[in-house]
Coordinates of C-alpha atoms in Angstrom, one line a residue:
X1 CA -57.4 -20.2 -9.5
X2 CA -54.0 -17.4 -10.3
X3 CA -51.1 -20.0 -9.3
X4 CA -47.8 -17.3 -8.0
X5 CA -44.7 -17.7 -9.2
X6 CA -43.7 -19.8 -7.0
X7 CA -46.2 -22.8 -7.1
X8 CA -46.0 -22.4 -10.9
X9 CA -42.2 -23.0 -11.2
X10 CA -41.6 -24.4 -8.2
X11 CA -39.9 -28.6 -9.2
X12 CA -42.8 -31.4 -8.9
X13 CA -41.5 -34.2 -6.1
X14 CA -42.6 -37.8 -7.9
X15 CA -45.3 -39.0 -7.3
X16 CA -45.1 -42.2 -9.5
X17 CA -43.3 -45.5 -9.8
X18 CA -40.2 -45.7 -11.7
X19 CA -40.2 -49.1 -12.1
X20 CA -39.8 -49.8 -14.8
X21 CA -42.3 -51.6 -17.9
X22 CA -40.3 -53.5 -19.8
X23 CA -36.7 -54.4 -19.1
X24 CA -34.2 -53.3 -22.8
X25 CA -32.9 -56.6 -25.5
X26 CA -29.6 -57.5 -24.6
X27 CA -27.2 -56.7 -27.9
X28 CA -26.7 -59.5 -29.8
X29 CA -22.8 -60.7 -29.8
X30 CA -20.8 -59.7 -32.7
X31 CA -17.7 -60.8 -34.7
X32 CA -16.7 -57.0 -35.9
X33 CA -12.7 -56.7 -35.1
X34 CA -12.4 -60.6 -35.3
X35 CA -10.3 -59.9 -32.0
X36 CA -12.7 -62.0 -29.8
X37 CA -11.3 -60.0 -26.3
X38 CA -11.6 -56.6 -28.9
X39 CA -15.4 -58.3 -29.6
X40 CA -16.0 -58.6 -26.1
X41 CA -14.8 -55.4 -24.6
X42 CA -17.3 -54.0 -27.6
X43 CA -19.6 -55.8 -26.3
X44 CA -19.5 -55.1 -23.2
X45 CA -19.7 -50.8 -23.7
X46 CA -23.0 -51.2 -25.9
X47 CA -24.2 -53.5 -22.6
X48 CA -22.9 -50.3 -19.6
X49 CA -24.3 -47.5 -23.2
X50 CA -28.2 -49.3 -22.6
X51 CA -28.5 -48.3 -18.9
X52 CA -30.6 -50.5 -18.3
X53 CA -30.4 -50.5 -14.1
X54 CA -30.5 -54.8 -15.5
X55 CA -27.6 -55.5 -17.2
X56 CA -24.8 -53.1 -15.8
X57 CA -24.8 -55.4 -13.1
X58 CA -24.2 -58.7 -15.1
X59 CA -21.4 -56.1 -17.9
X60 CA -19.7 -54.9 -14.4
X61 CA -19.2 -58.2 -14.1
X62 CA -18.3 -59.2 -17.6
X63 CA -15.3 -56.3 -17.9
X64 CA -13.8 -58.7 -14.9
X65 CA -13.4 -61.7 -16.8
X66 CA -11.8 -59.9 -20.3
X67 CA -7.6 -59.7 -20.8
X68 CA -7.1 -57.1 -22.3
X69 CA -7.0 -53.4 -21.5
X70 CA -9.0 -51.3 -22.3
X71 CA -6.1 -48.6 -24.3
X72 CA -5.5 -51.3 -26.2
X73 CA -9.4 -52.6 -26.5
X74 CA -9.1 -49.3 -28.5
X75 CA -6.2 -48.7 -30.1
X76 CA -7.3 -52.5 -32.5
X77 CA -11.4 -51.1 -33.0
X78 CA -9.7 -47.6 -34.6
X79 CA -6.9 -49.7 -36.2
X80 CA -10.5 -52.1 -38.5
X81 CA -12.8 -48.4 -38.0
X82 CA -9.9 -46.9 -40.8
X83 CA -8.9 -50.1 -42.3
X84 CA -13.1 -50.8 -43.3
X85 CA -13.2 -47.1 -44.8
X86 CA -15.0 -44.5 -42.3
X87 CA -14.5 -42.0 -42.2
X88 CA -12.4 -39.3 -39.2
X89 CA -15.1 -38.1 -37.8
X90 CA -17.0 -41.8 -37.7
X91 CA -13.5 -42.8 -35.6
X92 CA -13.4 -40.5 -33.3
X93 CA -17.0 -40.3 -32.5
X94 CA -16.9 -44.4 -32.4
X95 CA -14.0 -44.5 -30.0
X96 CA -15.3 -42.0 -28.2
X97 CA -14.5 -42.9 -24.2
X98 CA -14.4 -46.5 -24.8
X99 CA -11.0 -46.3 -23.9
X100 CA -12.5 -45.1 -19.5
X101 CA -15.1 -48.1 -18.7
X102 CA -15.0 -46.6 -15.2
X103 CA -16.9 -43.7 -16.9
X104 CA -19.3 -44.9 -18.9
X105 CA -20.6 -47.5 -15.5
X106 CA -21.0 -43.8 -14.1
X107 CA -22.4 -41.8 -15.6
X108 CA -24.8 -44.4 -17.2
X109 CA -25.4 -45.3 -13.4
X110 CA -26.5 -41.2 -13.5
X111 CA -28.1 -42.0 -17.0
X112 CA -30.6 -44.4 -14.8
X113 CA -31.0 -41.7 -11.8
X114 CA -32.2 -38.9 -14.3
X115 CA -34.7 -41.4 -16.3
X116 CA -36.3 -42.6 -12.8
X117 CA -36.5 -39.4 -11.8
X118 CA -38.7 -38.2 -15.2
X119 CA -40.9 -41.6 -14.4
X120 CA -41.8 -40.5 -10.9
X121 CA -43.1 -37.6 -11.9
X122 CA -43.9 -37.4 -15.1
X123 CA -45.4 -41.7 -14.9
X124 CA -44.0 -42.0 -18.2
X125 CA -41.7 -40.6 -21.1
X126 CA -44.1 -39.0 -23.4
X127 CA -45.3 -36.7 -20.9
X128 CA -42.7 -35.2 -19.8
X129 CA -43.3 -33.3 -23.2
X130 CA -46.8 -32.1 -22.4
X131 CA -46.9 -28.6 -21.3
X132 CA -46.2 -27.9 -18.2
X133 CA -49.1 -25.0 -16.5
X134 CA -46.0 -22.0 -17.2
X135 CA -46.2 -23.3 -21.1
X136 CA -50.4 -22.9 -21.2
X137 CA -50.0 -19.7 -19.7
X138 CA -47.1 -18.4 -22.4
X139 CA -48.4 -20.0 -25.2
X140 CA -51.3 -18.1 -24.3
X141 CA -49.9 -14.4 -25.0
X142 CA -50.7 -13.2 -28.2
X143 CA -47.1 -11.8 -27.6
X144 CA -46.2 -15.6 -27.3
X145 CA -45.1 -16.8 -32.0
X146 CA -46.2 -20.0 -33.1
X147 CA -44.9 -19.8 -36.7
X148 CA -41.2 -21.6 -37.7
X149 CA -40.9 -19.2 -40.6
X150 CA -41.9 -16.1 -38.7
X151 CA -41.0 -12.5 -41.0
X152 CA -40.2 -14.9 -43.8
X153 CA -41.4 -13.8 -47.0
X154 CA -43.4 -16.2 -49.4
X155 CA -40.4 -16.4 -51.4
X156 CA -38.2 -18.0 -49.2
X157 CA -40.6 -20.3 -47.9
X158 CA -40.9 -21.8 -51.4
X159 CA -37.1 -21.8 -52.3
X160 CA -36.2 -22.9 -48.0
X161 CA -33.7 -20.6 -47.1
X162 CA -33.2 -17.2 -46.4
X163 CA -30.9 -14.7 -46.8
X164 CA -29.9 -11.4 -44.2
X165 CA -33.2 -9.5 -43.7
X166 CA -32.4 -9.0 -40.0
X167 CA -32.5 -10.8 -36.8
X168 CA -35.9 -12.8 -36.3
X169 CA -34.9 -14.0 -33.1
X170 CA -34.2 -10.9 -31.1
X171 CA -37.3 -9.3 -33.0
X172 CA -40.0 -12.6 -31.7
X173 CA -37.8 -12.2 -28.2
X174 CA -37.9 -8.5 -27.6
X175 CA -42.4 -8.7 -28.7
X176 CA -41.8 -12.0 -26.0
X177 CA -41.2 -9.4 -24.0
X178 CA -40.3 -11.9 -21.1
X179 CA -44.4 -13.0 -21.2
X180 CA -45.2 -10.7 -18.3
X181 CA -48.4 -10.3 -19.7
X182 CA -48.9 -14.0 -18.4
X183 CA -46.4 -15.3 -16.5
X184 CA -46.0 -13.8 -12.5
X185 CA -43.6 -12.1 -12.4
X186 CA -40.6 -12.9 -9.5
X187 CA -40.4 -10.3 -6.7
X188 CA -37.2 -11.4 -5.1
X189 CA -33.5 -12.7 -6.3
X190 CA -35.8 -16.1 -5.1
X191 CA -37.7 -16.1 -7.2
X192 CA -35.7 -15.5 -9.8
X193 CA -32.9 -18.7 -9.1
X194 CA -35.8 -20.4 -8.4
X195 CA -37.2 -20.4 -11.9
X196 CA -34.3 -20.2 -13.4
X197 CA -33.8 -23.9 -11.7
X198 CA -37.2 -25.2 -12.8
X199 CA -36.1 -24.4 -15.9
X200 CA -32.7 -26.0 -16.2
X201 CA -35.1 -28.9 -14.9
X202 CA -37.2 -29.7 -16.9
X203 CA -34.1 -29.5 -19.6
X204 CA -32.7 -32.1 -18.2
X205 CA -36.0 -34.2 -17.9
X206 CA -36.4 -33.7 -21.4
X207 CA -33.2 -34.1 -22.7
X208 CA -32.9 -38.3 -20.5
X209 CA -37.2 -38.8 -21.8
X210 CA -35.4 -38.8 -25.0
X211 CA -33.2 -40.8 -24.2
X212 CA -34.9 -43.7 -23.3
X213 CA -36.8 -43.4 -26.0
X214 CA -33.7 -43.9 -28.5
X215 CA -33.3 -39.8 -29.8
X216 CA -29.4 -40.3 -29.0
X217 CA -29.4 -36.1 -28.9
X218 CA -31.4 -34.3 -27.0
X219 CA -33.2 -31.8 -28.7
X220 CA -32.3 -28.0 -28.2
X221 CA -34.4 -26.3 -25.4
X222 CA -38.0 -24.3 -27.0
X223 CA -36.6 -20.7 -28.4
X224 CA -40.1 -19.1 -26.1
X225 CA -38.0 -20.9 -22.8
X226 CA -35.1 -19.0 -23.7
X227 CA -36.3 -15.9 -24.0
X228 CA -37.7 -15.9 -19.9
X229 CA -34.2 -16.9 -19.9
X230 CA -32.9 -13.6 -21.3
X231 CA -35.3 -11.8 -19.3
X232 CA -34.6 -13.6 -16.6
X233 CA -31.1 -12.0 -16.8
X234 CA -31.9 -9.2 -16.1
X235 CA -33.7 -9.3 -13.3
X236 CA -30.5 -10.5 -11.7
X237 CA -29.6 -7.3 -12.5
X238 CA -32.2 -4.9 -10.9
X239 CA -34.1 -7.0 -7.8
X240 CA -31.9 -6.2 -4.6
X241 CA -31.2 -8.7 -1.9
X242 CA -33.5 -8.9 0.4
X243 CA -30.5 -9.6 3.0
X244 CA -27.6 -10.7 3.1
X245 CA -27.6 -14.0 3.6
X246 CA -30.0 -14.0 0.3
X247 CA -27.0 -12.1 -1.5
X248 CA -24.4 -14.6 -0.2
X249 CA -27.0 -17.3 -1.6
X250 CA -26.9 -16.7 -4.7
X251 CA -23.6 -15.7 -4.6
X252 CA -23.3 -20.1 -3.8
X253 CA -25.8 -20.7 -6.7
X254 CA -23.9 -18.3 -9.9
X255 CA -20.7 -19.8 -8.4
X256 CA -21.8 -23.3 -8.4
X257 CA -23.9 -23.4 -11.6
X258 CA -23.6 -23.2 -15.3
X259 CA -24.9 -19.2 -14.7
X260 CA -21.6 -17.9 -14.0
X261 CA -19.7 -18.9 -17.0
X262 CA -22.5 -17.8 -19.8
X263 CA -24.8 -15.2 -18.3
X264 CA -23.5 -11.7 -20.7
X265 CA -24.0 -9.7 -17.9
X266 CA -22.5 -11.2 -15.0
X267 CA -20.1 -8.4 -13.4
X268 CA -23.5 -6.4 -13.6
X269 CA -25.3 -8.8 -11.2
X270 CA -22.1 -9.5 -9.7
X271 CA -21.8 -5.7 -8.6
X272 CA -25.7 -6.1 -7.2
X273 CA -25.6 -8.8 -5.0
X274 CA -22.7 -7.0 -3.6
X275 CA -23.7 -3.6 -3.2
X276 CA -24.3 -3.9 0.0
X277 CA -24.7 0.2 1.4
X278 CA -28.2 -1.0 -0.9
X279 CA -28.9 -4.1 1.3
X280 CA -32.2 -3.5 3.7
X281 CA -30.0 -5.2 6.8

C-alpha cells in the first residue's frame, strides 16, 4: 500500500520500553592534579557527563560536599593542563563548561530525555540507524547516487584527493530533484513543515543514539536528506497558504526554529506568507 505524505512524515509515537538494559559504570576516581578538591570536582563532572539517570542524583549530592568553587577548580585544572604540556586547543576543550555544573546537569537531563525517546520509538540505539520508509523510497530512485567518488577520475581515486572539477554535490542535488519521482509531494505548507520537522527529528534521534553509543560527535545529515530539504525550502516559497491561520502558523514555526536563520530565500518565503491578496479566504 502506497503511504501518503502525512503517513510517511509523521513522527512516530513511542511503542517500546524506555528502561535501560544496563547501567553505565561509574568512572574510576583518579589523582589528576594532586588537589583533592579539584580531582573530586573533575570526577563529578565526568559522572554528570555520562548522562546516566542512575548516577546523576549521586553526582548532585557529591557536588554539594565539594568546597572549592567551579571557577577555582577550572583555573587549577587549566594550569595543570598547561604545565602537563597540553596544546592550547586541548586546554580549551578540556576546561570547557566545567565552571558551570548547573548547565552540565541541565544538558545531562536533556540528553537522558532524548535517549529515552530513542529507546521508546526504536527499541534500541542500533535500530535508530535502520532506514525509515522514506529513506527506502529515496534509495529506490534512479536519481539516488550511492557513490562517495561520484565525479572522480580513476587517477583521483587512486591518489585519494581531487582538485577542482566543478561542484559535484550540486550536480548530485540537481539530479536528485527532491526525489519527487518516489516521494509524495507536500500539498500544503503544513505538509512541508511536517516533513522538515520529521527529518530534523530523525537527525536528533540518531545524534542522541550515537552519543549514547560512545561517539562524542554526531555524524552529519545524509546528503540525500539535505537534497530533499533544499527542495522543500523552495516549496515554502511557492505553495500558497490555505488561509490566514496557516500563514500565521508557518510564520510562528519559522520564528521559533533555526530555519529562519539558515533559510537562503527567507524573504521570498516571508513574502509568500504575508501576501494575503493571494490567499483564498
